[in-house]
Tab-separated table of N, CA and C in Angstrom:
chain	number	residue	atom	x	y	z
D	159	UNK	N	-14.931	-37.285	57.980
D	159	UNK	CA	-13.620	-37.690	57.487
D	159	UNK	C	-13.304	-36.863	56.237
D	160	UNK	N	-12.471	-36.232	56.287
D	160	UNK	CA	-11.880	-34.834	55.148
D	160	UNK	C	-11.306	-35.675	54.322
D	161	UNK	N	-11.258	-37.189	54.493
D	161	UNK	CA	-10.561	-37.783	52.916
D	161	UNK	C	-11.430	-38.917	52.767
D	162	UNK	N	-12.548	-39.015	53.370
D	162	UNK	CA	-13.321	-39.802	52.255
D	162	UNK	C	-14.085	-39.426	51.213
D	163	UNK	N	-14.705	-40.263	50.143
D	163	UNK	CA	-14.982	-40.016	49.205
D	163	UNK	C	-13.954	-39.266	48.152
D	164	UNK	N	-13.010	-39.118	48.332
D	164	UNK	CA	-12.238	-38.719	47.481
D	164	UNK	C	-11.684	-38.919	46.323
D	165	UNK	N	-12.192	-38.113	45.154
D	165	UNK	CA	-12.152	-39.024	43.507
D	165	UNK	C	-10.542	-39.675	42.856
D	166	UNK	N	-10.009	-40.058	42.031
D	166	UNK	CA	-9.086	-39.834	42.299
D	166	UNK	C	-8.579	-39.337	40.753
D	167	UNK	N	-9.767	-38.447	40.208
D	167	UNK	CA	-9.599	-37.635	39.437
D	167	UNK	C	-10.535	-36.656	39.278
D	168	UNK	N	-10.796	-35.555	38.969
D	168	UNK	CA	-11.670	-34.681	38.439
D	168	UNK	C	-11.446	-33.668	37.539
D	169	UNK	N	-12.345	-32.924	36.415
D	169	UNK	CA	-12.113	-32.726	35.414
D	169	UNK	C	-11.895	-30.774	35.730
D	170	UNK	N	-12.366	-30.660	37.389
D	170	UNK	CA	-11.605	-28.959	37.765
D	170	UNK	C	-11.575	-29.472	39.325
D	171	UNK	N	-10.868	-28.454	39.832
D	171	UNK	CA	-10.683	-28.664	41.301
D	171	UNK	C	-12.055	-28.663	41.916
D	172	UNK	N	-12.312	-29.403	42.830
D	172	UNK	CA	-13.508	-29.278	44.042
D	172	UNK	C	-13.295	-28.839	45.062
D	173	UNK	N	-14.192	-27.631	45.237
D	173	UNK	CA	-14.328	-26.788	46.580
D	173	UNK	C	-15.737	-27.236	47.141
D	174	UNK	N	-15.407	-27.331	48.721
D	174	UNK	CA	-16.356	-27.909	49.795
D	174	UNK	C	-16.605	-26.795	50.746
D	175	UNK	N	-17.227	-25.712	50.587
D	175	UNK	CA	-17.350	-24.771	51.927
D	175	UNK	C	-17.998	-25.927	52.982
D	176	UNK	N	-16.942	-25.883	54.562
D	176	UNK	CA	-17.195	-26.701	55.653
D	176	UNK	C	-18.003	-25.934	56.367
D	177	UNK	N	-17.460	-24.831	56.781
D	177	UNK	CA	-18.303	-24.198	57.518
D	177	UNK	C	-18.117	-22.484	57.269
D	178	UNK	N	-19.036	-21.833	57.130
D	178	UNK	CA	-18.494	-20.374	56.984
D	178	UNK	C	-19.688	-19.455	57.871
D	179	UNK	N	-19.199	-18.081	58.184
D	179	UNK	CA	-19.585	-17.287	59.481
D	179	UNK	C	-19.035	-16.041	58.475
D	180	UNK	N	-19.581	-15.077	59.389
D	180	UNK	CA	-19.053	-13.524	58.546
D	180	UNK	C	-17.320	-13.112	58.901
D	181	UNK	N	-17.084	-14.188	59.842
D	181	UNK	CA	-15.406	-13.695	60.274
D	181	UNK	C	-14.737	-14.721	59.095
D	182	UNK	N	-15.337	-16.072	58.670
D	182	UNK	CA	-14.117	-16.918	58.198
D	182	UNK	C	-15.007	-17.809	57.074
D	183	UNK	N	-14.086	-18.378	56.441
D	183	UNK	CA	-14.977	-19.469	55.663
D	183	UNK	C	-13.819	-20.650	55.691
D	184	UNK	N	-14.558	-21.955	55.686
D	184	UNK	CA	-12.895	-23.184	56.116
D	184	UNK	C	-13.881	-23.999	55.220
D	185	UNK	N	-12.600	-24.590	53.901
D	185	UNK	CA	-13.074	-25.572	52.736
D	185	UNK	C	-11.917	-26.132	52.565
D	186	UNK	N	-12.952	-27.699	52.232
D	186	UNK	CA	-11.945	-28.777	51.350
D	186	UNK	C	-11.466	-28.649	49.793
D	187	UNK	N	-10.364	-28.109	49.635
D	187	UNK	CA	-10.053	-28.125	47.961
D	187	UNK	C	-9.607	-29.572	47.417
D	188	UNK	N	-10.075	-30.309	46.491
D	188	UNK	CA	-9.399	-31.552	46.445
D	188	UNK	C	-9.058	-30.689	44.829
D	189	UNK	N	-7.417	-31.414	44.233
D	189	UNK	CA	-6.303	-31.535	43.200
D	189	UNK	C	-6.398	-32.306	42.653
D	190	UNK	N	-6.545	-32.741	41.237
D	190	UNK	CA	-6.133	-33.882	41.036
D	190	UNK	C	-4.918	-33.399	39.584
D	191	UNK	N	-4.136	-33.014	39.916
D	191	UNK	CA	-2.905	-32.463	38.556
D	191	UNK	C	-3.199	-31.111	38.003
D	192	UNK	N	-4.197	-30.144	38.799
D	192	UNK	CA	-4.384	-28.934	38.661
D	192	UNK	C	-3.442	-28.098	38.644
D	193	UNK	N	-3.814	-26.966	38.161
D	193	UNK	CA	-2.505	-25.504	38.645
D	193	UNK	C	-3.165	-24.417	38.224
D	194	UNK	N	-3.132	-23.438	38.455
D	194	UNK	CA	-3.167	-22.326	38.523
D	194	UNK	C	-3.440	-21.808	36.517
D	195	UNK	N	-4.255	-21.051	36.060
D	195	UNK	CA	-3.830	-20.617	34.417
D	195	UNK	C	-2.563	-20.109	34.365
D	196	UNK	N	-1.753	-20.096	32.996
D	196	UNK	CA	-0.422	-19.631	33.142
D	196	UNK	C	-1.421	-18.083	33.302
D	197	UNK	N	-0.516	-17.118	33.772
D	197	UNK	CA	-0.519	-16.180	33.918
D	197	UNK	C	-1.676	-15.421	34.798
D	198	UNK	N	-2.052	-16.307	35.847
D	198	UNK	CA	-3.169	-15.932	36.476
D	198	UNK	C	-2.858	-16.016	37.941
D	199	UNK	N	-3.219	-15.054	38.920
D	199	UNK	CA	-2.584	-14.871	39.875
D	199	UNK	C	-3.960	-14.364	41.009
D	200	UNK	N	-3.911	-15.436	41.908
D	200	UNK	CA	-5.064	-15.168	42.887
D	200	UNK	C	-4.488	-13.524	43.553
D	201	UNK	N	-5.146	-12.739	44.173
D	201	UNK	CA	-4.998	-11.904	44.778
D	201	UNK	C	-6.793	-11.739	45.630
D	202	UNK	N	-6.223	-11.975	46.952
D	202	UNK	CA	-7.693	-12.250	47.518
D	202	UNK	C	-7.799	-11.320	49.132
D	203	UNK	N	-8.928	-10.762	48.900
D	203	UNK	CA	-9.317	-9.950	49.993
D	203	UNK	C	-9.225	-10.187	51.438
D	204	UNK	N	-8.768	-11.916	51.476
D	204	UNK	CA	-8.643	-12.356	53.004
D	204	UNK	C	-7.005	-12.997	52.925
D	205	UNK	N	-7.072	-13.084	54.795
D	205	UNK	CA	-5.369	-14.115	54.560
D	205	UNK	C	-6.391	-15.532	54.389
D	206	UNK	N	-5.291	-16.386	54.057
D	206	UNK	CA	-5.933	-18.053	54.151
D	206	UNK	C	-4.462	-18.760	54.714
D	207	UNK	N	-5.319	-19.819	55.271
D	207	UNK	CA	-4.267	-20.275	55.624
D	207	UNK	C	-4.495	-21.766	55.380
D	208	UNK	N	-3.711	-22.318	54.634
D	208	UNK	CA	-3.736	-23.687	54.196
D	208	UNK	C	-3.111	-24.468	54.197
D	209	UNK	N	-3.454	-26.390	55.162
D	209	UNK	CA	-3.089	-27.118	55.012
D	209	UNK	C	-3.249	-28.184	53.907
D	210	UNK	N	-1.946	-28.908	53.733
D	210	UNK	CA	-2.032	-30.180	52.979
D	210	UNK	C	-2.298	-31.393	53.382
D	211	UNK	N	-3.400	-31.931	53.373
D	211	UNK	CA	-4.094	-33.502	54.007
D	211	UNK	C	-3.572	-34.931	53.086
D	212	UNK	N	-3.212	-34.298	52.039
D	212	UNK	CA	-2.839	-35.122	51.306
D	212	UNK	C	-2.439	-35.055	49.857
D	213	UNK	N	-1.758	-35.438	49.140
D	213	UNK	CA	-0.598	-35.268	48.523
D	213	UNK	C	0.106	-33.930	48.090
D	214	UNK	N	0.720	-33.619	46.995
D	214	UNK	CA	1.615	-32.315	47.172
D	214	UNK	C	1.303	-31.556	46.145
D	215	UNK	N	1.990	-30.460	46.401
D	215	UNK	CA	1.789	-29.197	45.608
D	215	UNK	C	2.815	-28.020	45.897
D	216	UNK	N	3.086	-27.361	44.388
D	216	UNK	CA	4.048	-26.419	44.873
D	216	UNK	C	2.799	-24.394	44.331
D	217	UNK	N	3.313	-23.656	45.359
D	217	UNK	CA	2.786	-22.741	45.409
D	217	UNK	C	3.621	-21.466	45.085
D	218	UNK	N	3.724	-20.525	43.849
D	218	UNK	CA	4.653	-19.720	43.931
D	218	UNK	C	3.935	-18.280	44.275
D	219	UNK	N	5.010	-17.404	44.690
D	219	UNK	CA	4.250	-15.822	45.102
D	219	UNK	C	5.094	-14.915	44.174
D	220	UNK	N	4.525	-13.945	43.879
D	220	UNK	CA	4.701	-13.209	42.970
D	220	UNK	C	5.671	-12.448	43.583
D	221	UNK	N	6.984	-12.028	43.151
D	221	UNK	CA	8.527	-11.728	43.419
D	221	UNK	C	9.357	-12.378	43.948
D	222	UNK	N	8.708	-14.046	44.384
D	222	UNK	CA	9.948	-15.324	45.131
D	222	UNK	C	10.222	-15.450	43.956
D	223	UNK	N	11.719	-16.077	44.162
D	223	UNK	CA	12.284	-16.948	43.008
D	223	UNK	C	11.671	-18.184	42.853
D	224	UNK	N	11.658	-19.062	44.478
D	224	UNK	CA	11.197	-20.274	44.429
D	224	UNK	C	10.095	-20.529	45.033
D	225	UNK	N	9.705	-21.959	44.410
D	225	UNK	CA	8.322	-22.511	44.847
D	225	UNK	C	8.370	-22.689	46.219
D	226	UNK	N	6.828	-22.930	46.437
D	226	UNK	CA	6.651	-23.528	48.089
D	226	UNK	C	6.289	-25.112	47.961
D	227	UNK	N	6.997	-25.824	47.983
D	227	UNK	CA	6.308	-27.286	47.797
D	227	UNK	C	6.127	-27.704	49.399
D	228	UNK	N	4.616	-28.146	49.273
D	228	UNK	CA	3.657	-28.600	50.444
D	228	UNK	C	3.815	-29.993	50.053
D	229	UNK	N	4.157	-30.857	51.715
D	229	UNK	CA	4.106	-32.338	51.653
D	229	UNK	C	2.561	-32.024	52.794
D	230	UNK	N	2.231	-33.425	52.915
D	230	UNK	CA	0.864	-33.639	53.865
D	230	UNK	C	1.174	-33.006	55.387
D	231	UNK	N	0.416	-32.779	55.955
D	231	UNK	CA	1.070	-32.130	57.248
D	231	UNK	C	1.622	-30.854	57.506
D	232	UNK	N	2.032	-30.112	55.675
D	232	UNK	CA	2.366	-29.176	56.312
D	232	UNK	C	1.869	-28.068	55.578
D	233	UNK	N	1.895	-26.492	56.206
D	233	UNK	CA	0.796	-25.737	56.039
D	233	UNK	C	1.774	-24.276	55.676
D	234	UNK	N	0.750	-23.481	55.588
D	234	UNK	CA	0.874	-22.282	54.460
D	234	UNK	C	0.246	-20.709	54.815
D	235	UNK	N	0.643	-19.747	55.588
D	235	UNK	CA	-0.241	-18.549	55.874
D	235	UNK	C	0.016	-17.891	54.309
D	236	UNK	N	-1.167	-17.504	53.881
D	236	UNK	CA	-0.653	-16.236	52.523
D	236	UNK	C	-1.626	-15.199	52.870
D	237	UNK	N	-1.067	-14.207	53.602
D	237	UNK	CA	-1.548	-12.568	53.665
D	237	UNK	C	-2.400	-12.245	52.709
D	238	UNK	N	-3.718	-11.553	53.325
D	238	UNK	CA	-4.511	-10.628	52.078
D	238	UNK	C	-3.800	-10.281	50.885
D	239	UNK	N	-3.910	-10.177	49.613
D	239	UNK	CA	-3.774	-9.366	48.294
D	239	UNK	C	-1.863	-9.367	48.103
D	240	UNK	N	-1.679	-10.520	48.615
D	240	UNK	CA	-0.250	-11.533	48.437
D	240	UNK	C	-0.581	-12.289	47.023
D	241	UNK	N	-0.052	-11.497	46.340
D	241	UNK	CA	-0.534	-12.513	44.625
D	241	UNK	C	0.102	-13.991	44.945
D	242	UNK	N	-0.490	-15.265	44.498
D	242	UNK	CA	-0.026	-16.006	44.294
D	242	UNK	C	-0.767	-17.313	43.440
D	243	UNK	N	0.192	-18.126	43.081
D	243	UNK	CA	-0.821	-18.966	42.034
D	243	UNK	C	-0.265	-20.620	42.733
D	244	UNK	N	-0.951	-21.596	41.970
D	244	UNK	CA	-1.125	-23.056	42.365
D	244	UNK	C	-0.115	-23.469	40.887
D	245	UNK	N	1.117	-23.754	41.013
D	245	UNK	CA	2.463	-24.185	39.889
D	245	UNK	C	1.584	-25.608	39.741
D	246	UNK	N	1.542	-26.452	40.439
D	246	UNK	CA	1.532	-27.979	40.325
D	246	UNK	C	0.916	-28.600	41.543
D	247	UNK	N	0.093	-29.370	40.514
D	247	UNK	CA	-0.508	-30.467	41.990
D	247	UNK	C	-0.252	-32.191	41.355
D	248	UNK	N	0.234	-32.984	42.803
D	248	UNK	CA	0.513	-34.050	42.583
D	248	UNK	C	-0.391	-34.810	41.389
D	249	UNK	N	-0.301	-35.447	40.074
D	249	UNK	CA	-1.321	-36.207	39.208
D	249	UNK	C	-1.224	-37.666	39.344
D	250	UNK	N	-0.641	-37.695	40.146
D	250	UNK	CA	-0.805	-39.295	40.378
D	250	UNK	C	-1.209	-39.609	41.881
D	251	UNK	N	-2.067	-38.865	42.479
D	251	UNK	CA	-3.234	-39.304	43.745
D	251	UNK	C	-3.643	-37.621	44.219
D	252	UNK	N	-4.880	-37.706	44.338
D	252	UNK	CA	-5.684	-36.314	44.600
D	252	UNK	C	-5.238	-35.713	45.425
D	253	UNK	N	-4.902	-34.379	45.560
D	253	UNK	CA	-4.386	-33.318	46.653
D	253	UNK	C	-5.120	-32.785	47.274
D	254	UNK	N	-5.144	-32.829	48.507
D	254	UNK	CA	-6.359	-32.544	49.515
D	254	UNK	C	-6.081	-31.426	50.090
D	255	UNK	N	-6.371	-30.430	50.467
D	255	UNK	CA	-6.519	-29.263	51.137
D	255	UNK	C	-7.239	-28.766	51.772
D	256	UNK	N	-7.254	-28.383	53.661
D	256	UNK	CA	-7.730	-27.824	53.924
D	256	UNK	C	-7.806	-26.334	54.386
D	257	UNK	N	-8.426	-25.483	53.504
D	257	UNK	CA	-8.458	-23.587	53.559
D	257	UNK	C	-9.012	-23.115	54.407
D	258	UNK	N	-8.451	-22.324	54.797
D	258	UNK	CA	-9.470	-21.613	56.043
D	258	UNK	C	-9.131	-19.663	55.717
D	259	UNK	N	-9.647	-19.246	55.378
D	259	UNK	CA	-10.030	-17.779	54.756
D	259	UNK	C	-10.737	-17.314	55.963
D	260	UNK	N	-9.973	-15.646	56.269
D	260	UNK	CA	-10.494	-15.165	57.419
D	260	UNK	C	-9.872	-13.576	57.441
D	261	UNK	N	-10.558	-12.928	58.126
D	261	UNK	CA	-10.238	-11.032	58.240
D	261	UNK	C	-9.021	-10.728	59.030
């Protein structure tokens, strides 16, 4: 169950590698009012593709104007070395995510 045990705070995000192989790696990120450093911008060697299991978050990419706000259910491709950062995660119930990183 990808939402049990789930804190309903923590003091940095928690990453769960589920399962990983040399093609992919698929993890639980749990949120609890996290974001991204100002001025810090993932840029990552794989696409990922990520759903929201539970509560929200907005995701911006480097040259959109606007955010991506994720409700539960719904999901996210971001292309290899696609800068992008984590604006806001819901702080009033943990944001669940499941990543799946792959070639």
């Amino acid at each position: 169950d990808l939402l049990k045990g789930v804190p309903g705070w923590l003091p940095e995000e928690e990453i769960t590698p589920l399962v990983e192989t040399g093609g992919f790696r698929l993890e639980r990120i749990i949120s609890t009012g996290h974001a991204s450093p100002e001025g810090f911008w993932y840029d990552q060697d794989r696409t990922e593709w990520v759903l929201l299991l539970q509560g929200r978050a907005a995701l911006v990419f480097e040259g959109q104007e606007e955010a991506v706000v994720l409700q539960p259910g719904e999901c996210v491709e971001i292309p290899a070395h696609v800068r992008h950062r984590v604006l806001w995660t819901d702080p009033g119930i943990a944001t669940v995510w499941l990543a799946l990183h792959y070639a």
